[in-house]
Coordinates of C-alpha atoms in Angstrom, one line a residue:
M463 CA 255.9 85.9 7.3
I464 CA 256.4 84.6 10.9
M465 CA 253.2 83.0 12.8
N466 CA 252.9 80.3 14.9
R467 CA 251.3 77.3 13.7
V468 CA 248.2 77.4 16.0
F469 CA 247.1 80.6 14.3
F470 CA 247.7 79.1 10.8
L471 CA 245.7 76.1 11.2
I472 CA 242.7 78.1 12.5
L473 CA 243.2 80.2 9.2
F474 CA 243.2 76.9 7.1
V475 CA 240.3 75.6 8.8
S476 CA 238.3 78.9 8.3
L477 CA 239.3 79.5 4.9
L478 CA 239.0 76.2 3.9
V479 CA 235.3 75.2 5.4
V480 CA 233.6 78.5 4.2
P481 CA 233.8 78.3 0.6
L482 CA 232.4 74.7 0.8
S483 CA 229.0 76.6 1.8
I484 CA 228.9 78.5 -1.5
N485 CA 230.0 76.2 -3.8
N486 CA 233.6 76.5 -4.1
V487 CA 233.7 80.0 -5.4
N488 CA 236.2 79.8 -8.4
S489 CA 238.4 82.9 -9.9
D490 CA 240.1 83.0 -13.0
G491 CA 239.8 79.2 -13.7
V492 CA 241.6 78.5 -10.1
S493 CA 239.1 76.8 -7.2
Y494 CA 239.4 78.6 -4.0
F495 CA 239.4 75.0 -2.5
E496 CA 242.6 74.1 -4.4
L497 CA 244.2 77.2 -3.6
I498 CA 243.7 77.0 0.0
T499 CA 244.5 73.0 0.3
E500 CA 248.1 74.1 -1.7
I501 CA 248.7 76.6 1.1
G502 CA 247.3 74.3 3.9
A503 CA 250.0 71.6 2.9
D504 CA 252.7 73.9 3.7
L505 CA 251.1 74.8 6.7
I506 CA 250.5 71.1 7.8
K507 CA 254.0 70.2 6.8
N508 CA 255.6 72.7 9.1
S509 CA 253.3 72.5 11.9
K510 CA 254.9 69.2 13.1
T511 CA 258.0 71.4 14.8
T512 CA 257.2 73.6 17.6
K513 CA 259.7 76.0 16.5
E514 CA 258.4 79.0 14.9
V515 CA 258.7 78.7 10.9
E516 CA 258.6 81.0 8.1
I517 CA 255.8 80.2 5.6
I518 CA 256.3 82.2 2.3
I519 CA 252.8 83.0 0.4
S520 CA 253.6 84.1 -3.1
E521 CA 252.2 87.5 -4.2
E522 CA 250.2 85.3 -6.8
Q523 CA 248.7 83.5 -3.9
K524 CA 247.9 86.7 -2.0
I525 CA 246.2 88.3 -5.1
Q526 CA 243.9 85.2 -5.5
I527 CA 243.0 84.9 -1.9
R528 CA 242.3 88.8 -1.9
K529 CA 239.9 88.1 -5.0
N530 CA 237.9 85.0 -3.3
L531 CA 237.6 87.1 -0.3
N532 CA 236.2 89.7 -2.1
S533 CA 233.7 86.7 -3.7
L534 CA 232.8 85.9 -0.3
N535 CA 231.9 89.3 0.6
D536 CA 229.7 89.7 -2.2
S537 CA 228.0 86.3 -1.5
Q538 CA 227.4 87.5 1.8
N539 CA 226.0 91.0 0.8
N540 CA 223.6 88.9 -1.5
F541 CA 222.4 86.9 1.1
I542 CA 221.6 89.6 3.1
N543 CA 220.0 91.6 0.5
E544 CA 218.1 88.4 -0.4
F545 CA 216.9 88.0 3.2
E546 CA 216.1 91.6 3.4
N547 CA 213.6 90.9 0.4
V548 CA 212.1 87.9 2.1
Q549 CA 211.5 90.2 5.1
I550 CA 209.6 92.8 3.0
E551 CA 207.6 90.2 1.1
T552 CA 206.7 88.6 4.3
L553 CA 205.6 91.8 5.9
K554 CA 203.3 92.6 2.9
D555 CA 201.7 89.3 3.2
V556 CA 201.3 89.7 7.2
N557 CA 199.7 93.1 6.3
A558 CA 197.3 91.8 3.9
F559 CA 196.7 89.0 6.1
I560 CA 195.7 91.1 9.0
A561 CA 193.5 93.4 6.8
R562 CA 191.5 90.4 5.6
E563 CA 191.1 89.1 9.2
R564 CA 190.2 92.3 10.6
W565 CA 187.4 92.8 8.2
K566 CA 186.2 89.1 8.5
T567 CA 186.3 89.2 12.5
F568 CA 184.4 92.2 12.5
S569 CA 181.9 91.2 9.8
E570 CA 181.1 88.3 11.5
A571 CA 180.9 89.9 15.1
N572 CA 178.4 92.4 13.8
N573 CA 176.3 90.5 11.4
G574 CA 177.8 92.3 8.2
I575 CA 179.0 95.8 7.3
K576 CA 176.2 98.0 7.8
G577 CA 177.1 101.7 6.8
I578 CA 176.5 105.4 6.2
Y579 CA 178.3 108.1 4.3
L580 CA 179.5 111.0 6.1
S581 CA 180.8 114.0 3.9
G582 CA 184.3 115.2 5.2
Y583 CA 183.3 118.5 5.4
H584 CA 181.0 117.6 7.9
L585 CA 183.0 115.8 10.6
L586 CA 183.7 118.7 12.4
Q587 CA 180.2 120.1 12.3
E588 CA 178.7 119.1 15.9
E589 CA 174.9 119.3 14.0
K590 CA 176.2 116.6 11.7
I591 CA 178.4 114.4 13.5
N592 CA 176.4 114.1 16.7
P593 CA 173.2 112.7 15.3
I594 CA 175.3 110.2 13.3
K595 CA 177.2 109.2 16.5
E596 CA 173.9 108.6 18.3
I597 CA 172.8 106.2 15.4
V598 CA 175.8 104.5 15.5
K599 CA 175.7 104.0 19.3
N600 CA 171.8 102.8 19.3
T601 CA 171.4 101.0 16.1
V602 CA 172.9 98.3 13.8
V603 CA 174.9 100.8 12.2
N604 CA 178.7 99.9 12.3
T605 CA 180.4 101.4 9.6
I606 CA 181.0 104.9 8.3
V607 CA 182.3 106.1 4.9
L608 CA 184.5 109.4 5.2
D609 CA 185.7 111.4 2.6
V610 CA 189.4 111.6 2.1
K611 CA 189.1 113.4 -1.5
T612 CA 186.1 115.0 -2.4
D613 CA 184.1 115.4 -5.7
N614 CA 185.4 118.9 -5.7
G615 CA 189.1 117.9 -5.2
H616 CA 189.8 118.7 -1.6
L617 CA 192.0 116.5 0.5
M618 CA 190.6 116.4 4.0
Y619 CA 194.0 115.8 5.5
D620 CA 197.3 117.1 5.8
S621 CA 199.2 115.6 2.7
K622 CA 202.7 115.2 2.1
I623 CA 202.3 114.6 -1.8
D624 CA 204.8 116.9 -3.9
A625 CA 201.6 118.2 -6.0
V626 CA 199.4 119.2 -3.2
E627 CA 201.8 122.3 -2.5
Q628 CA 200.7 123.6 -6.1
L629 CA 197.4 122.2 -6.1
G630 CA 196.5 124.4 -2.8
N631 CA 193.7 121.6 -2.3
E632 CA 193.9 120.9 1.2
R633 CA 190.9 121.5 3.6
I634 CA 192.4 119.6 6.8
K635 CA 189.1 118.0 9.0
Y636 CA 191.3 115.2 10.7
D637 CA 194.7 113.5 11.2
S638 CA 195.5 110.0 12.4
I639 CA 194.6 110.6 16.0
T640 CA 191.1 112.1 15.0
L641 CA 190.4 108.9 13.2
K642 CA 191.8 106.4 15.9
N643 CA 189.7 108.3 18.5
L644 CA 186.6 108.0 16.3
K645 CA 187.2 104.7 15.9
K646 CA 187.8 103.9 19.4
E647 CA 184.7 106.0 20.6
L648 CA 182.3 104.2 18.0
D649 CA 183.7 100.7 17.5
I650 CA 183.5 101.0 13.7
Y651 CA 184.9 99.7 10.6
L652 CA 186.1 103.1 8.6
I653 CA 186.1 103.1 5.0
G654 CA 188.0 105.9 3.4
R655 CA 186.4 107.4 0.0
V656 CA 188.5 108.8 -2.4
V657 CA 187.2 110.3 -5.5
A658 CA 189.4 109.1 -8.2
F659 CA 189.2 110.3 -11.9
Q660 CA 186.9 113.3 -11.4
D661 CA 188.9 116.3 -10.0
P662 CA 188.4 119.8 -11.1
I663 CA 191.5 121.3 -9.4
F664 CA 193.7 118.8 -10.8
S665 CA 192.1 119.0 -14.3
T666 CA 192.6 122.7 -14.2
K667 CA 196.3 122.8 -13.0
Y668 CA 197.4 119.9 -15.0
S669 CA 195.4 120.1 -18.0
E670 CA 197.5 117.8 -20.1
S671 CA 196.4 115.1 -17.5
A672 CA 192.5 115.8 -18.2
I673 CA 189.9 114.5 -20.8
I674 CA 190.1 117.6 -23.4
D675 CA 187.1 118.8 -25.3
I676 CA 187.9 119.3 -28.9
K677 CA 185.8 122.6 -29.1
T678 CA 187.4 124.4 -26.3
N679 CA 190.8 122.8 -26.3
S680 CA 190.3 122.8 -22.7
P681 CA 189.5 120.1 -20.0
Y682 CA 186.4 118.6 -20.5
S683 CA 183.4 119.6 -18.0
Q684 CA 180.3 117.8 -17.8
D685 CA 177.8 119.8 -15.4
G686 CA 180.9 121.2 -13.6
Q687 CA 182.6 118.1 -13.1
Y688 CA 186.1 117.5 -14.8
F689 CA 187.5 114.1 -15.6
L690 CA 191.2 112.9 -15.7
D691 CA 192.2 110.7 -18.3
P692 CA 192.4 107.1 -16.5
S693 CA 195.4 106.4 -18.8
D694 CA 197.3 109.1 -17.9
E695 CA 200.1 108.2 -15.5
K696 CA 200.6 111.4 -13.6
S697 CA 196.6 111.4 -12.5
K698 CA 196.9 107.5 -11.7
E699 CA 199.8 108.1 -9.7
Y700 CA 198.3 111.1 -7.7
V701 CA 195.2 109.1 -6.8
L702 CA 197.2 106.3 -5.6
N703 CA 199.5 108.1 -3.4
V704 CA 196.3 109.8 -1.8
A705 CA 195.3 106.3 -1.2
L706 CA 198.2 104.9 0.4
E707 CA 198.4 108.2 2.8
A708 CA 194.7 107.6 3.5
C709 CA 195.5 104.0 4.5
L710 CA 198.4 105.2 6.4
L711 CA 196.0 107.5 8.6
G712 CA 194.0 104.7 10.1
F713 CA 191.3 103.8 7.6
D714 CA 190.3 100.0 7.3
E715 CA 189.7 100.0 3.9
I716 CA 190.0 102.6 0.9
Q717 CA 187.0 103.0 -1.5
F718 CA 187.4 104.6 -4.8
D719 CA 184.4 106.4 -6.4
Y720 CA 184.3 108.0 -9.9
I721 CA 186.6 105.0 -10.7
R722 CA 185.3 105.7 -14.4
Y723 CA 185.3 107.5 -17.8
P724 CA 182.6 110.3 -18.2
D725 CA 179.2 108.8 -18.9
T726 CA 178.4 110.9 -21.8
S727 CA 177.6 110.2 -25.4
Y728 CA 179.3 113.5 -26.6
K729 CA 181.9 112.5 -29.4
G730 CA 184.3 115.6 -29.3
L731 CA 186.5 114.3 -26.3
V732 CA 190.4 113.7 -26.9
Y733 CA 192.3 111.0 -24.9
D734 CA 195.9 110.0 -24.9
E735 CA 194.3 106.7 -26.0
E736 CA 191.7 105.6 -28.5
S737 CA 188.6 105.1 -26.3
N738 CA 187.3 101.5 -26.9
F739 CA 186.3 99.0 -24.7
E740 CA 189.7 97.1 -24.3
N741 CA 191.3 100.4 -23.3
R742 CA 188.9 101.6 -21.3
T743 CA 188.4 98.5 -19.1
N744 CA 192.2 98.1 -19.0
N745 CA 192.9 101.4 -17.8
I746 CA 190.1 101.5 -15.1
N747 CA 191.2 97.4 -13.9
S748 CA 194.8 97.6 -14.2
F749 CA 194.8 100.8 -11.8
L750 CA 192.5 99.1 -9.5
Q751 CA 194.5 96.1 -9.1
D752 CA 197.9 97.9 -8.8
A753 CA 196.0 100.0 -5.8
T754 CA 194.6 97.0 -4.5
K755 CA 197.6 95.0 -4.2
T756 CA 199.5 98.0 -2.8
L757 CA 197.0 98.6 -0.3
H758 CA 197.2 95.2 0.9
D759 CA 200.9 95.4 1.4
I760 CA 200.2 98.3 3.8
G761 CA 197.2 96.7 5.5
C762 CA 194.2 98.3 4.0
L763 CA 191.4 96.4 1.8
A764 CA 190.1 98.1 -1.5
S765 CA 186.6 98.6 -2.9
A766 CA 185.0 100.4 -5.9
D767 CA 181.8 102.3 -6.5
I768 CA 180.0 101.6 -9.6
F769 CA 176.7 102.3 -11.5
G770 CA 173.8 100.4 -10.3
Y771 CA 173.1 99.6 -14.5
V772 CA 176.6 97.9 -14.5
L773 CA 175.1 94.4 -12.7
N774 CA 173.3 94.2 -16.0
A775 CA 175.3 95.7 -18.8
K776 CA 176.7 93.3 -21.6
N777 CA 179.6 95.9 -22.2
D778 CA 181.0 99.0 -20.2
N779 CA 178.8 101.6 -21.5
G780 CA 181.7 103.7 -22.5
I781 CA 182.6 104.2 -18.9
G782 CA 185.6 101.2 -18.4
Q783 CA 183.0 99.5 -15.6
Y784 CA 182.4 96.4 -16.6
L785 CA 181.2 93.6 -14.1
E786 CA 183.3 90.7 -14.9
T787 CA 186.6 92.5 -14.9
I788 CA 185.9 94.9 -12.3
K789 CA 185.0 92.3 -9.6
E790 CA 188.3 90.6 -10.0
S791 CA 190.0 93.7 -9.4
V792 CA 188.9 94.7 -5.8
D793 CA 187.6 93.2 -2.5
F794 CA 184.8 94.6 -2.7
I795 CA 182.1 96.4 -5.3
S796 CA 179.5 99.0 -4.1
P797 CA 176.8 99.3 -7.1
M798 CA 174.8 102.2 -6.7
V799 CA 171.2 100.7 -6.9
Y800 CA 169.4 103.9 -6.4
P801 CA 165.9 103.4 -7.3
S802 CA 165.5 107.3 -7.9
H803 CA 168.3 106.8 -10.8
Y804 CA 166.3 104.1 -12.9
S805 CA 164.7 105.2 -15.9
K806 CA 161.0 104.9 -16.4
G807 CA 160.2 101.1 -17.2
S808 CA 163.0 99.7 -15.5
F809 CA 162.2 96.3 -14.1
G810 CA 158.7 96.7 -15.3
F811 CA 157.9 99.9 -13.1
S812 CA 156.7 103.2 -14.6
Y813 CA 158.3 104.8 -11.4
P814 CA 160.8 102.8 -10.2
N815 CA 161.4 105.3 -7.2
N816 CA 157.9 104.3 -5.9
H817 CA 159.3 100.6 -5.3
P818 CA 162.5 100.6 -3.5
Y819 CA 162.4 96.9 -2.4
E820 CA 161.5 95.4 -5.8
V821 CA 164.0 97.4 -7.8
V822 CA 166.9 96.7 -5.2
T823 CA 166.2 93.2 -5.1
A824 CA 166.0 93.0 -9.0
S825 CA 169.2 95.0 -9.3
L826 CA 171.3 92.8 -6.8
N827 CA 169.7 89.4 -8.6
Q828 CA 171.4 90.6 -11.4
G829 CA 174.9 91.1 -9.8
L830 CA 174.5 87.5 -8.1
S831 CA 173.4 85.9 -11.3
R832 CA 176.7 86.9 -12.8
G833 CA 179.0 85.5 -10.2
V834 CA 179.7 88.1 -7.7
D835 CA 180.3 86.6 -4.2
K836 CA 177.7 87.6 -1.5
K837 CA 180.6 89.0 0.7
Q838 CA 182.1 91.0 -2.1
L839 CA 178.7 92.6 -3.1
R840 CA 178.1 95.7 -0.7
P841 CA 175.3 98.0 -2.3
F842 CA 175.1 101.8 -1.7
L843 CA 171.4 102.3 -0.9
Q844 CA 169.4 105.5 -1.5
G845 CA 169.1 107.8 1.9
F846 CA 167.8 110.8 -0.1
W847 CA 164.1 111.4 -1.7
H848 CA 162.8 108.4 0.4
S849 CA 160.7 108.3 3.6
S850 CA 162.0 106.5 6.5
K851 CA 159.9 103.5 5.6
D852 CA 161.3 103.6 1.9
V853 CA 165.0 103.4 3.4
A854 CA 164.1 100.7 5.6
L855 CA 162.9 98.7 2.5
N856 CA 165.9 99.5 0.8
I857 CA 168.0 97.9 3.4
K858 CA 165.4 94.8 4.0
A859 CA 166.4 94.1 0.4
A860 CA 170.3 94.0 0.6
E861 CA 169.6 92.1 3.9
D862 CA 167.4 89.4 2.3
K863 CA 170.1 88.6 -0.1
G864 CA 172.5 88.4 2.8
L865 CA 174.4 91.2 1.8
G866 CA 176.0 94.4 3.7
W867 CA 175.1 97.8 2.7
I868 CA 176.0 101.7 3.0
I869 CA 173.4 104.2 2.7
W870 CA 174.2 107.3 0.9
N871 CA 173.0 110.7 1.6
N872 CA 175.3 113.6 0.3
S873 CA 174.0 115.9 3.1
S874 CA 175.0 113.5 5.8
V875 CA 171.5 113.7 7.5
Y876 CA 170.0 110.3 8.7
Q877 CA 167.0 109.4 10.8
K878 CA 167.4 106.9 13.3
D879 CA 164.3 105.4 12.4
F880 CA 166.0 104.4 9.2
F881 CA 167.8 101.5 11.5
T882 CA 167.0 98.9 13.1
K883 CA 167.7 99.8 16.7
I884 CA 170.1 97.5 18.5
E885 CA 168.2 95.2 21.4
S886 CA 169.4 96.3 24.9

């Protein structure tokens, strides 16, 4: 091989320096450093002449150099892969940070989250949405909870999930542009409600994922509600994918409703796993933890709706909702502390619905006494079967505890005088 000495000196230095940065790559017991040094010695010896010289590199040396160059390539590829992984993890951390800061900044600027529920079916109905817009523009209400996946199993947007084509469950009411414009017009914090383990369409289509009634050997129906088995991987994957799509559409937070087992004493139910406290709470909380982490990664926070009595219950009451575990699984919990839902005698009242302030206060005290942070506790309050004064008393009870709140009315009907007006 005929080459001039300058080229060989450059080659020598290059081959010598690079391996030092990767701890002297070694192959077949021959140090790369030793091999190049041996070749370099010949180069230096012959470089003393100004004439072209012939340097002989043996076939064995050529093979060894090729092997070590391949090792260098592998090291380079590994470095690139590790760098890309670090970039991905950093991006996830940034997304989670932005989501938390967005909520924190909004909450501090508006003295907390003050929301109302809007049924996805009603978004495009002017007689429903226009009064809500007026309320948001003229009162302290600053948040809307909007259906993503409804109690009926319908999706309110155009989904790309494979199963949706088979389910035929789209009832499209909005897209990312619709949500962007809504947020811009009203300057709101937007929460997407995803009904999790209650789905009549999915349960019927994929009965192997449903809780089965042993009497009928078909999906269990509780007053028309059909429950998915929270231990079923297909069910969990579907619900999570819906939540992820919703986040990417532009919601600030995803709220999981019906994140539980059916509330029934009926013994004829068949699950994939034995229904006991450990399995139930593990299935509910492992799903919520995975969902929360994944949503954080793409820039959304996560919350869970729970029954009001969970704030006081010493066990999970058969539904998988246990306060000490569920509060550790999401960013926020929304107990449904509706006075009308408490039984006679609760908190010492024969008719709890007639005592909204006292009942809501007592219930929230139970949660706070068990270590739930005020920033995490954001109750659903009763916006039905109540006068305007009663709704206002629900709100006062929450605000007197320093908490944010959301008003629930399944019909999406609210009165301005439910809420404190913005001072001009």
